[in-house]
Every structure is written in C-alpha cells, then in structure tokens.
Amino acid sequence: MLPKAKLWLGLVVAALMTLSTNLQAAWELNMTQGVTQISRDTYDLHMQILWWCVAIGVVVFGVMLWSIINHRKSKGAVAASFHESTKVEILWTVIPFIILILMAIPATRVLTEAYDSSESDLDIQVTGYQWRWEYRYLREDANEEEVAFYSILSTPRDQINNDLPKEEHYLLEVDKPLVIPVNKKVRFLVTSNDVIHAWWMPAFAVKKDAIPGFINEAWTIVEEPGIYRGQCAELCGLDHGFMPIVVHAVPQDEYDAWYAGQQQAAAATRAAANNVVTLSAALEQGEEIYNRICIACHQANGTGLPPAFPALAGSAVANGDVEANIRLVINGVPGTAMAAYGRQLNTVELSAIITYIRNSFGNSTGDLVQPADVNTILQEAQ
Amino acid sequence: MSAAHDDHHHGPAKGLSRWLFTTNHKDIGTLYLWFSFAMFLLGGTFAMVIRAELFQPGLQLVDPNFFNQMTTMHGLVMVFGAVMPAFVGLANWLIPMMIGAPDMALPRMNNWSFWILPFAFAMLSSTLLMDAGAPNFGWTFYAPLSTTYAPETVTFFIFAVHLMGASSIMGSINIIATVLNMRAPGMTMMKMPLFVWTWLITAYLLLAVMPVLAGVVTMMLFDVHFGTSFFNAAGGGDPVLFQHVFWFFGHPEVYIMILPAFGIISAIIPTFARKRLFGYDSMVYASASIAFLSFIVWAHHMFTVGMPIAGELFFMYATMLIAVPTGVKVFNWTATMFRGSMSFETPMLFAIAFVVLFTMGGFTGLMLAITPADFQYHDTYFVVAHFHYVLVPGAVFSIMAAAYYWLPKWTGHMYDERLGKLHFWMSFIGVNVLFFPQHFLGLAGMPRRIPDYALQFADFNWISSIGGFMFGASQLILLVVVIKCIKGGKKATAQVWEGAQGLEWTLESPAPYHTFTTPPDPKLIHAQ
Ligand SMILES: [Cu+2]
C-alpha cells in the first residue's frame, strides 16, 4: 500500500473510532420507532427500503469501484468495444421494476392503515396560529364545560438569545401540553387560523398540514404513557422554529381527573370575567403574558421589528384611546401576524396585557383596564 | 468595399458593446456562464449565513426573519440564477458546435433572453435593502404566507419571477428551433450527442411549465393587489390549489435541472473511459420517459396536505416508477466504465462523483416516494439532504465537470490540472461533510427552515456547517482556475482529450468566433 493511502486509512479509522464512542451519547442517527403500531410499521418500511437501497448501492458502486481500480489506462487496460446489449438492458429494467413492486406492497398496506381514522374514542381539534397551537377537546354534550387552551413555547427568550444556559428540553417545551389517554384512538382534526402549519409528532408517525379553510384528519393510539415532543413542520413565518408540540400520554383515570380539573378551571375563569383587578396584579400578569405571546414580534423592550412588526414603545395605539386599543387587541389586524386575541385570551388576561403595554416601555398612560371594560367590547364584537 | 470586407471576416466588437449587443452564441454562452458563477457565489454567501447561524444552538448572528429571507433567497438564486443559466450557457456554447450549426437559430432573441436576467436578479436582490426585507416565505412560496401574510416586497419577487420565466421560455424556444432546424447534413436525431438530446427534452419541459409558474405568481399578484381570493380561504379560495399549481411547475423543474447534467456526464465518461457510451438508444428513451413521468408525480411533494388515499397511492406509484429509467442511466454509465481504459482528469473525477452522489440522492428520493415513510421525512433535514445531494454533487458537479471538460476548447489553454484536482477533492469532501449528516438530523426529527434547534441536533449541525464552509471556500479555487486558464497555460490541441468524440473536437482550440459557417463533412459525424 502507498504510504499516502496508509495515512488516509489511519485517519479514517481514527475518525470512525471517535465517532463511535460519541455514538453512544446523543448522536441520534435514525428514525424513531415510536410508540404506536403505525410508527413501528413506518419504521420497518423505512428500514426495509433503506436496505434495498444499500444492496443496490453495493452492487452498482462495487462494479464501478472494481472498474476504476482495474480498468485504468495507467495499468495498461485496453478498452473493450461493446456498447449495447439488449438482454442486459431488459434485465436491468425488469429487476428494478420487480423490486419496486416488492416495496409498494407493504407501503400500500401501511398507508391504508394510517388512513383509517374511523371510530375514534376522543376527538381533538388542533388549530395552528402564528406561532402557537390551540387544542380544543370536542364534547358530546354542548352543555358540558368546554376544555380548550393554547400551547406555547415555554423556553425563556434569554436562553434563545444565549444569555442563560440552555436546558434539556430547549425549544421542545410548552406552557400547557396536550394531554391524551393511552390505548385509546384519539383523532386529531387539524386546521389553521392563518398560514399553513404542520402538526408533527415523530413518536406517533403523525404529520398533517394545518391549512386554513380545511380540516384534515389524523389519528393515533399511543401505547406507552410518556411525554412526547415534536415541532411545527411547515414554514409559517417568523417564529416557525419556535412552535413546539408536547403531548402527555397518561392512563385513562389520570386523564379523566385532568379533564375534570380543566373543566372546573374553565368554569372558574368564566366566573372571573367581571372581577375587579388591581394595577399591580394586572401589570404582573400582563408582563407574564407579554413574555409568552407578544415578545416574538414586539420584542422585549417594545421596539418591535418595523415595518412588519410595529413598536409598542411610544406607539399611537398604546398611548391613545383605551377603547381603540382594546378593540385592536381583540380583533387583531387582518393579514398580519397580529391575531385576534379576543378569541385566544380571556377577559382577565386581555385586560392585564392591555394595562401592561399602556404602562411599560416608557408608555405611561396610568390606565388600569378592568376585565369588565374588555367584556363590554368583546360582547359587542360578537 | 473595405468596410464590407471587414464585415465579412468580423471578429468580436471591442469593449462593452461586444457583450451588450452580441448575437454570437459563444459570447452569449460566456455571459450566461459568468452570470451563473456570480449568482452561485451570491447564493453561496446566503448559504454561508445560514450555516453560520446553525453552527450552534441559539440565535447568534441573525434574527429569525432575516434567516427566513436567507433560506428563500438562497433557494431562488441557486435554482433560477445559478443552475439554470449555467445549463443555458453550456447549451449556447455547445449545441451549435455539436450539431455543426453556425449559431443559434434566433440570435437576437438569444441576446434578449440573457440580458433580461441581470435585471431580474437585480430586482430580486434589491429587496434585501428595502425596509420590508427580502421575500421570507421559502423558495416554494406557499400561499397564504406568500400572499396575505407576505412582506410588501413580494411584488418585486413576482415581477422578477416573470422576467426569469420569459428568459427561460425564449431560451428554450431558441434551443428547440436550433436543434430541429440547424443540424448539419448527416446529423440525424439518433446521432446527436446526448447533451443535445437532453437539452431538447429539457427545452420542451421548460416550455410546458414556465407558463404555469407565471400563472401561479400572477394569481398571487391578483390576491395581493386586486382583491381576488385564489389562495385565501377566508374569501372562498384554496391554499392547496397553490401547491398543486406550483408543483406542477416545480416537479418538472427538478428534471430541468438534472436532464442536461445527464447529457454532460454521458459525454465525459466515454471520453475518459476511452469507450463508446453504453446503451445510447436507451439513454434517449430513458430521458424521454423521465420527462414524461415528471408531469404526473407533482403531488409527492404534498403527501401531508390531506389528499384522498387514491391520490396518495397514485402519486406514490408514479414516483417510484421514475427509479426505473433513472436506474437505466446509472447502469449505462457504469457499464461504460466497465472494461474501459480509464484515466482520471478533473472532469472525469467530477463525473464519477456525480454518478455516485446523484445515485445516493436518487436512493433517498425513492425512500421519500414511499408515502407512509414520507410522513416522517417530509419537511425535515432528510429532504434537505436529499435534494442537495441531487442538486449540488448532482447538477452543480456536472456543471463543473463540463467547465473543466470544455474549458480548453473555449480558451485554447489547458487548465491547471493540479488546482483542478485540489478543487475537486475539497469540493467532494466538503459536500459530503456538509450534507451527509443532514440525513441523520432529519431522521432524528429536525424540521427544515428553522433558525434554531433543540440540543440533540447540535453535533451534526456543527459538522455540517464545517463542511459548508469548506465547500464554500473551495469554490474560489474554481475561480482561480478559470481566470488562469483564460490568461494562459499550455496550448490545447483541437482534440484536447484523447478519447473525445464529436464535432466540437474537430474545431481548433480555442474555437474560432464563427464556426461551421459551412456544414462539416458528413464523414465526421459518427454515432455516439
Ligand atoms: Cu407553524
């Protein structure tokens, strides 16, 4: 062997060894097998096709490599003169075709299974917003208290901006995860309120586009309790990279308890719609909401990212007529990332956030907006 | 009298007007190639920004909005500014010389179709300097992100795409007219070099789908400015319609960027294997089948939009079928090398790397065709790895192979073989370090088009970025090689390469400004 080739070989071996020691750590190389029948079937399909490709590759690249090593001019190789062979050409048209059929059969079977969303035990409407998910548990009885909430990235901005160390579930953690029971067929009705998003949970092998004006169906039966993490998969604007999905799969009794608790909380929130709040409480709650929802566009110091995302500091809206300000937050600005928050936040939250922006970033109106003020405008808006 | 005499033997005009007003296919080819190289560096710079931001988790260099502008502009500039014009440039230089024609059929239109491009890209790039920022909705510009929710600069984008489309349509009309009408006596269709064949097929694809692209951006224009709701669900429109129309253009577009590459590789491998191309006829039929199939597979980009199962199955089967003619091509190239007498000059190195790495992109393409598996791969880095494998060590390597292969014919000098090899090995290692780990990232769950990522993706991202910087930097070597080769170097013979076949090698090097003003001797025309 040439000395140069030896050196290269040594380098490659050394590289592979360092790589393989690291492999045991966090070097995820392959698709997850997941925790559902469909995800395991998908994984098997993936591996099967991968091995077909490897086998074909070994043959084709093997012949090529062998020719490259042996049929070189520098070794005195003389070119043969053949340039066609109908037999061989038919053979390498037919064989791949047969392999494709062998691939298509299991693929068709898995697809048919994955598409059977009938007879679910639980239906959840999943709605994408710029940049959060809304989960709405569909009720059988309209008089029942409804459980619906938003699920928003909970990683602090300071970690994203490298001011704080990043924690284990950096960017894959939310304030309120979706909770589902294990071993039940859960159907997701996926749609969007603005642009196209995609709801993707790798461990379930579920990825469905959330498209405004359409309701797509997907389903899963999770077999193991656990916390599962995924992300929005379709480019949806500024914070596309920051709208994770977290699902808690829990045993049925735990789920039932959680669901009842959510119903009680919803009733309590409704009852509090006309409570009177204090300025300090409103500011505190408002800041918390701002840092969760508004900060991506309007920025930590209220300067925004003009022109797409206007500043709040010194803005005409936040310093002008209170009623107009409330109206804008409730109705949003169509065609922009400013959503209609009247549908996303409750009256206490709305009043808190408006109080906060009117008394922060150098804005000093001194206004304290009460939930009742918001409620009046909310009622007339509906 | 003397003026008329000068006119008869005229070489190129002097100065800027030579390039502005030229109708010479060689000059226009040169313009296209330099323009393409400039766009390659510009689009590459955008890619460097992307890889630098992704070097570590967290936001370091750019904000998410600018990051989205970078991914969008990188895609648009590379597809429409670098790869497509490079192939048109090669077609201009080579097709007339390969078929024994004096020039392109429509020389004035040829000038026009090139000179539209700098304006189109100046307009597109100028949005980077505007308040609203460049387009940030991805090179696939899915509505309604690109309509209702778009920055104001979307109008510049739409107009730029219209100009690029007009340029492509004129370019392809010219190529079709040239190939069909201007072949020298004796140059029958089945004797044409495969580069001419694949370009002829590509030209028809362009002619068929560029108007569709123009249609979809026009619908966007109406949605943005004239109150229509083609893609706005609130007004009764259909965002999925956008994707159907876009991919009806977009999928053939993928083959537009690879068919001419097949032609180039089919010229280079026989030359350096010193053996006739295996299965010429099947190469022609395979190219035609790929072109036909490219029209009926578009919705494999849309497996997650919620199509009925019959649609999913149809597009899965049709897409899998493409593996057959593509396989035939790879097998033919391998059979050409088999029992050849090979040498490994830079063009051959790029060509072999093309065959191997393009095939790897083909394998992942087959995996992506499998609908249930695609649910896991779709919109992840696995897709990014897949299409970069077919486009960078695929299309771009073929363009580089072509540049090294024909440079001596264009300049009259041999390029610096040592630098060429250095460029190849740097690019080859760089491109694999850059894109191979992205397969792992995608399978592990990293979505594409995100400026920041979870911690488990950190290791492969920094490796990928290192590869990216290496690949990016090594392209400057190509610039040096080309400039050195233009300025001087060993005199090239007419034949240049021992095993080269075809009419262009019967011309002296550099090829004279006007060639085949009288048709070549039919005896020079051999079956390929
Ligand atoms: Cu999203």
Short mmCIF file of N, CA and C in Angstrom, two decimals, chain A residues 75-187:
data_model
loop_
_atom_site.label_atom_id
_atom_site.label_comp_id
_atom_site.label_asym_id
_atom_site.label_seq_id
_atom_site.Cartn_x
_atom_site.Cartn_y
_atom_site.Cartn_z
N LYS A 75 -2.75 1.30 -15.92
CA LYS A 75 -2.41 -0.10 -15.68
C LYS A 75 -2.35 -0.88 -16.99
N GLY A 76 -2.48 -0.14 -18.08
CA GLY A 76 -2.39 -0.78 -19.39
C GLY A 76 -3.70 -1.40 -19.86
N ALA A 77 -4.82 -1.04 -19.23
CA ALA A 77 -6.10 -1.60 -19.65
C ALA A 77 -6.43 -1.12 -21.07
N VAL A 78 -6.93 -2.02 -21.87
CA VAL A 78 -7.36 -1.66 -23.23
C VAL A 78 -8.88 -1.71 -23.24
N ALA A 79 -9.49 -0.67 -23.82
CA ALA A 79 -10.94 -0.58 -23.78
C ALA A 79 -11.58 -1.67 -24.62
N ALA A 80 -12.64 -2.27 -24.10
CA ALA A 80 -13.43 -3.21 -24.89
C ALA A 80 -14.29 -2.41 -25.86
N SER A 81 -14.95 -3.07 -26.79
CA SER A 81 -15.69 -2.28 -27.79
C SER A 81 -17.20 -2.45 -27.67
N PHE A 82 -17.68 -3.25 -26.69
CA PHE A 82 -19.14 -3.42 -26.61
C PHE A 82 -19.80 -2.10 -26.20
N HIS A 83 -20.98 -1.86 -26.71
CA HIS A 83 -21.67 -0.64 -26.32
C HIS A 83 -23.18 -0.82 -26.25
N GLU A 84 -23.65 -2.05 -26.39
CA GLU A 84 -25.05 -2.28 -26.10
C GLU A 84 -25.28 -3.77 -25.95
N SER A 85 -26.39 -4.09 -25.28
CA SER A 85 -26.75 -5.49 -25.10
C SER A 85 -28.21 -5.50 -24.69
N THR A 86 -29.06 -5.84 -25.63
CA THR A 86 -30.49 -5.77 -25.35
C THR A 86 -30.86 -6.62 -24.15
N LYS A 87 -30.20 -7.78 -24.04
CA LYS A 87 -30.52 -8.70 -22.95
C LYS A 87 -30.27 -8.03 -21.60
N VAL A 88 -29.04 -7.52 -21.46
CA VAL A 88 -28.68 -6.87 -20.19
C VAL A 88 -29.60 -5.70 -19.91
N GLU A 89 -29.92 -4.93 -20.95
CA GLU A 89 -30.73 -3.74 -20.73
C GLU A 89 -32.15 -4.09 -20.31
N ILE A 90 -32.69 -5.16 -20.87
CA ILE A 90 -34.02 -5.60 -20.42
C ILE A 90 -33.95 -6.06 -18.97
N LEU A 91 -32.88 -6.78 -18.67
CA LEU A 91 -32.70 -7.30 -17.31
C LEU A 91 -32.68 -6.17 -16.29
N TRP A 92 -31.90 -5.13 -16.56
CA TRP A 92 -31.83 -4.09 -15.53
C TRP A 92 -32.96 -3.07 -15.62
N THR A 93 -33.91 -3.31 -16.51
CA THR A 93 -35.18 -2.58 -16.44
C THR A 93 -36.19 -3.38 -15.62
N VAL A 94 -36.16 -4.71 -15.85
CA VAL A 94 -37.19 -5.55 -15.23
C VAL A 94 -36.90 -5.78 -13.74
N ILE A 95 -35.64 -6.04 -13.41
CA ILE A 95 -35.32 -6.32 -12.00
C ILE A 95 -35.69 -5.16 -11.08
N PRO A 96 -35.28 -3.92 -11.41
CA PRO A 96 -35.71 -2.81 -10.54
C PRO A 96 -37.22 -2.71 -10.44
N PHE A 97 -37.90 -3.00 -11.54
CA PHE A 97 -39.36 -2.92 -11.53
C PHE A 97 -39.94 -3.90 -10.51
N ILE A 98 -39.38 -5.09 -10.49
CA ILE A 98 -39.86 -6.10 -9.53
C ILE A 98 -39.56 -5.65 -8.10
N ILE A 99 -38.37 -5.11 -7.89
CA ILE A 99 -38.03 -4.63 -6.55
C ILE A 99 -39.03 -3.55 -6.11
N LEU A 100 -39.39 -2.68 -7.07
CA LEU A 100 -40.34 -1.61 -6.74
C LEU A 100 -41.68 -2.19 -6.31
N ILE A 101 -42.12 -3.23 -6.98
CA ILE A 101 -43.39 -3.85 -6.60
C ILE A 101 -43.28 -4.40 -5.18
N LEU A 102 -42.14 -5.03 -4.88
CA LEU A 102 -41.93 -5.56 -3.54
C LEU A 102 -41.95 -4.45 -2.48
N MET A 103 -41.52 -3.26 -2.87
CA MET A 103 -41.57 -2.13 -1.93
C MET A 103 -42.98 -1.59 -1.80
N ALA A 104 -43.69 -1.57 -2.93
CA ALA A 104 -45.00 -0.91 -2.96
C ALA A 104 -46.03 -1.67 -2.13
N ILE A 105 -45.89 -2.98 -2.05
CA ILE A 105 -46.91 -3.77 -1.34
C ILE A 105 -47.00 -3.39 0.14
N PRO A 106 -45.89 -3.47 0.91
CA PRO A 106 -46.02 -3.06 2.32
C PRO A 106 -46.35 -1.57 2.47
N ALA A 107 -45.86 -0.75 1.55
CA ALA A 107 -46.14 0.68 1.64
C ALA A 107 -47.64 0.93 1.53
N THR A 108 -48.28 0.23 0.60
CA THR A 108 -49.72 0.40 0.42
C THR A 108 -50.47 -0.04 1.68
N ARG A 109 -50.00 -1.15 2.26
CA ARG A 109 -50.68 -1.67 3.45
C ARG A 109 -50.58 -0.65 4.60
N VAL A 110 -49.39 -0.14 4.86
CA VAL A 110 -49.22 0.80 5.97
C VAL A 110 -50.03 2.07 5.72
N LEU A 111 -50.02 2.53 4.47
CA LEU A 111 -50.76 3.75 4.16
C LEU A 111 -52.26 3.56 4.41
N THR A 112 -52.77 2.41 3.99
CA THR A 112 -54.20 2.15 4.18
C THR A 112 -54.54 2.16 5.67
N GLU A 113 -53.67 1.53 6.47
CA GLU A 113 -53.88 1.56 7.92
C GLU A 113 -53.88 2.99 8.45
N ALA A 114 -52.87 3.75 8.05
CA ALA A 114 -52.70 5.09 8.59
C ALA A 114 -53.88 5.99 8.21
N TYR A 115 -54.55 5.64 7.10
CA TYR A 115 -55.63 6.49 6.62
C TYR A 115 -56.98 6.15 7.24
N ASP A 116 -57.03 5.08 8.04
CA ASP A 116 -58.31 4.68 8.61
C ASP A 116 -58.56 5.42 9.93
N SER A 117 -59.18 6.59 9.83
CA SER A 117 -59.38 7.40 11.03
C SER A 117 -60.77 7.23 11.61
N SER A 118 -61.44 6.16 11.20
CA SER A 118 -62.83 5.99 11.67
C SER A 118 -62.88 5.52 13.13
N GLU A 119 -64.04 5.66 13.76
CA GLU A 119 -64.31 5.12 15.08
C GLU A 119 -63.30 5.54 16.14
N SER A 120 -63.24 6.84 16.39
CA SER A 120 -62.31 7.30 17.41
C SER A 120 -62.99 7.32 18.77
N ASP A 121 -62.15 7.28 19.83
CA ASP A 121 -62.67 7.39 21.19
C ASP A 121 -62.72 8.84 21.64
N LEU A 122 -61.86 9.65 21.06
CA LEU A 122 -61.75 11.04 21.51
C LEU A 122 -61.34 11.89 20.32
N ASP A 123 -62.01 13.05 20.15
CA ASP A 123 -61.67 13.94 19.04
C ASP A 123 -61.10 15.24 19.59
N ILE A 124 -59.99 15.67 19.03
CA ILE A 124 -59.39 16.93 19.46
C ILE A 124 -59.15 17.79 18.24
N GLN A 125 -59.65 19.02 18.29
CA GLN A 125 -59.39 19.94 17.19
C GLN A 125 -58.07 20.65 17.44
N VAL A 126 -57.17 20.55 16.47
CA VAL A 126 -55.85 21.16 16.60
C VAL A 126 -55.79 22.32 15.62
N THR A 127 -55.60 23.54 16.12
CA THR A 127 -55.56 24.69 15.24
C THR A 127 -54.21 25.38 15.35
N GLY A 128 -53.58 25.61 14.19
CA GLY A 128 -52.30 26.31 14.17
C GLY A 128 -52.53 27.81 14.08
N TYR A 129 -51.75 28.54 14.87
CA TYR A 129 -51.73 30.01 14.81
C TYR A 129 -50.29 30.41 14.68
N GLN A 130 -50.02 31.62 14.16
CA GLN A 130 -48.67 32.14 14.22
C GLN A 130 -48.43 32.57 15.66
N TRP A 131 -47.71 31.97 16.53
CA TRP A 131 -46.96 30.77 16.45
C TRP A 131 -47.25 29.99 17.70
N ARG A 132 -48.40 29.34 17.73
CA ARG A 132 -48.83 28.54 18.87
C ARG A 132 -49.89 27.56 18.36
N TRP A 133 -50.13 26.56 19.17
CA TRP A 133 -51.17 25.59 18.82
C TRP A 133 -52.33 25.74 19.78
N GLU A 134 -53.55 25.57 19.25
CA GLU A 134 -54.71 25.54 20.11
C GLU A 134 -55.29 24.13 20.09
N TYR A 135 -55.60 23.61 21.27
CA TYR A 135 -56.21 22.28 21.38
C TYR A 135 -57.60 22.45 21.94
N ARG A 136 -58.58 21.91 21.26
CA ARG A 136 -59.98 22.03 21.68
C ARG A 136 -60.56 20.62 21.73
N TYR A 137 -60.93 20.18 22.93
CA TYR A 137 -61.48 18.83 23.10
C TYR A 137 -62.94 18.86 22.71
N LEU A 138 -63.33 18.08 21.71
CA LEU A 138 -64.71 18.12 21.24
C LEU A 138 -65.62 17.40 22.23
N ARG A 139 -66.77 18.05 22.55
CA ARG A 139 -67.69 17.48 23.55
C ARG A 139 -68.81 16.74 22.86
N GLU A 140 -69.40 15.81 23.57
CA GLU A 140 -70.58 15.15 23.02
C GLU A 140 -71.81 15.95 23.39
N ASP A 141 -71.72 16.67 24.51
CA ASP A 141 -72.87 17.41 25.00
C ASP A 141 -72.48 18.88 25.06
N ALA A 142 -73.21 19.74 24.33
CA ALA A 142 -72.83 21.14 24.24
C ALA A 142 -73.02 21.89 25.56
N ASN A 143 -73.75 21.29 26.51
CA ASN A 143 -73.94 21.98 27.79
C ASN A 143 -72.78 21.74 28.75
N GLU A 144 -71.96 20.77 28.39
CA GLU A 144 -70.79 20.49 29.21
C GLU A 144 -69.80 21.66 29.12
N GLU A 145 -69.00 21.84 30.15
CA GLU A 145 -67.95 22.86 30.10
C GLU A 145 -66.90 22.43 29.07
N GLU A 146 -66.47 23.37 28.21
CA GLU A 146 -65.52 23.00 27.16
C GLU A 146 -64.08 23.15 27.63
N VAL A 147 -63.24 22.21 27.23
CA VAL A 147 -61.82 22.32 27.53
C VAL A 147 -61.09 22.71 26.25
N ALA A 148 -60.47 23.87 26.27
CA ALA A 148 -59.72 24.36 25.12
C ALA A 148 -58.64 25.28 25.63
N PHE A 149 -57.44 25.15 25.06
CA PHE A 149 -56.36 26.01 25.53
C PHE A 149 -55.29 26.15 24.46
N TYR A 150 -54.41 27.12 24.67
CA TYR A 150 -53.28 27.35 23.77
C TYR A 150 -52.05 26.73 24.36
N SER A 151 -51.18 26.29 23.48
CA SER A 151 -49.96 25.64 23.90
C SER A 151 -48.82 26.41 23.24
N ILE A 152 -47.98 27.03 24.09
CA ILE A 152 -46.99 28.00 23.59
C ILE A 152 -45.62 27.61 24.10
N LEU A 153 -44.62 27.88 23.29
CA LEU A 153 -43.21 27.64 23.68
C LEU A 153 -42.95 28.24 25.06
N SER A 154 -42.34 27.45 25.96
CA SER A 154 -42.08 27.99 27.29
C SER A 154 -40.59 28.23 27.53
N THR A 155 -39.74 27.93 26.55
CA THR A 155 -38.32 28.22 26.71
C THR A 155 -38.14 29.73 26.81
N PRO A 156 -37.46 30.21 27.88
CA PRO A 156 -37.31 31.66 28.01
C PRO A 156 -36.47 32.25 26.87
N ARG A 157 -36.84 33.46 26.45
CA ARG A 157 -36.10 34.14 25.37
C ARG A 157 -34.61 34.29 25.72
N ASP A 158 -34.32 34.39 27.02
CA ASP A 158 -32.93 34.56 27.43
C ASP A 158 -32.07 33.35 27.05
N GLN A 159 -32.70 32.18 27.01
CA GLN A 159 -31.93 31.00 26.58
C GLN A 159 -31.70 31.05 25.08
N ILE A 160 -32.73 31.49 24.34
CA ILE A 160 -32.60 31.56 22.88
C ILE A 160 -31.53 32.58 22.51
N ASN A 161 -31.48 33.69 23.27
CA ASN A 161 -30.50 34.74 22.98
C ASN A 161 -29.16 34.49 23.66
N ASN A 162 -28.97 33.31 24.19
CA ASN A 162 -27.70 32.89 24.77
C ASN A 162 -27.32 33.66 26.03
N ASP A 163 -28.29 34.28 26.71
CA ASP A 163 -27.98 34.96 27.96
C ASP A 163 -28.10 34.02 29.15
N LEU A 164 -28.83 32.92 28.97
CA LEU A 164 -28.94 31.92 30.03
C LEU A 164 -28.54 30.57 29.42
N PRO A 165 -28.00 29.66 30.25
CA PRO A 165 -27.67 28.34 29.70
C PRO A 165 -28.93 27.61 29.22
N LYS A 166 -28.78 26.85 28.15
CA LYS A 166 -29.93 26.14 27.60
C LYS A 166 -30.20 24.87 28.39
N GLU A 167 -31.47 24.61 28.65
CA GLU A 167 -31.81 23.43 29.45
C GLU A 167 -32.18 22.24 28.57
N GLU A 168 -32.42 21.12 29.20
CA GLU A 168 -32.54 19.85 28.49
C GLU A 168 -33.54 19.88 27.33
N HIS A 169 -34.71 20.46 27.58
CA HIS A 169 -35.74 20.40 26.54
C HIS A 169 -35.86 21.73 25.80
N TYR A 170 -34.72 22.39 25.66
CA TYR A 170 -34.63 23.65 24.93
C TYR A 170 -35.44 23.60 23.63
N LEU A 171 -36.37 24.54 23.48
CA LEU A 171 -37.22 24.69 22.29
C LEU A 171 -38.25 23.57 22.10
N LEU A 172 -38.22 22.55 22.94
CA LEU A 172 -39.20 21.47 22.81
C LEU A 172 -40.08 21.40 24.05
N GLU A 173 -40.36 22.55 24.66
CA GLU A 173 -41.16 22.57 25.88
C GLU A 173 -42.24 23.64 25.71
N VAL A 174 -43.42 23.37 26.30
CA VAL A 174 -44.54 24.30 26.17
C VAL A 174 -45.15 24.59 27.54
N ASP A 175 -45.93 25.68 27.59
CA ASP A 175 -46.57 26.01 28.87
C ASP A 175 -47.65 24.99 29.23
N LYS A 176 -48.46 24.59 28.25
CA LYS A 176 -49.54 23.63 28.53
C LYS A 176 -49.53 22.54 27.49
N PRO A 177 -49.08 21.36 27.83
CA PRO A 177 -49.05 20.28 26.83
C PRO A 177 -50.44 19.74 26.54
N LEU A 178 -50.56 19.09 25.40
CA LEU A 178 -51.77 18.34 25.09
C LEU A 178 -51.76 17.06 25.94
N VAL A 179 -52.91 16.74 26.54
CA VAL A 179 -52.99 15.53 27.35
C VAL A 179 -53.96 14.56 26.69
N ILE A 180 -53.51 13.32 26.48
CA ILE A 180 -54.39 12.31 25.89
C ILE A 180 -54.28 11.01 26.69
N PRO A 181 -55.33 10.18 26.64
CA PRO A 181 -55.25 8.88 27.31
C PRO A 181 -54.52 7.86 26.45
N VAL A 182 -53.82 6.93 27.10
CA VAL A 182 -53.14 5.88 26.33
C VAL A 182 -54.15 4.81 25.91
N ASN A 183 -53.76 4.05 24.90
CA ASN A 183 -54.56 2.92 24.40
C ASN A 183 -55.97 3.31 23.98
N LYS A 184 -56.19 4.56 23.64
CA LYS A 184 -57.47 5.00 23.09
C LYS A 184 -57.20 5.60 21.71
N LYS A 185 -58.15 5.44 20.81
CA LYS A 185 -57.98 6.02 19.49
C LYS A 185 -58.33 7.51 19.56
N VAL A 186 -57.32 8.33 19.45
CA VAL A 186 -57.51 9.77 19.51
C VAL A 186 -57.43 10.32 18.09
N ARG A 187 -58.49 11.05 17.70
CA ARG A 187 -58.49 11.61 16.35
C ARG A 187 -58.20 13.10 16.44
#
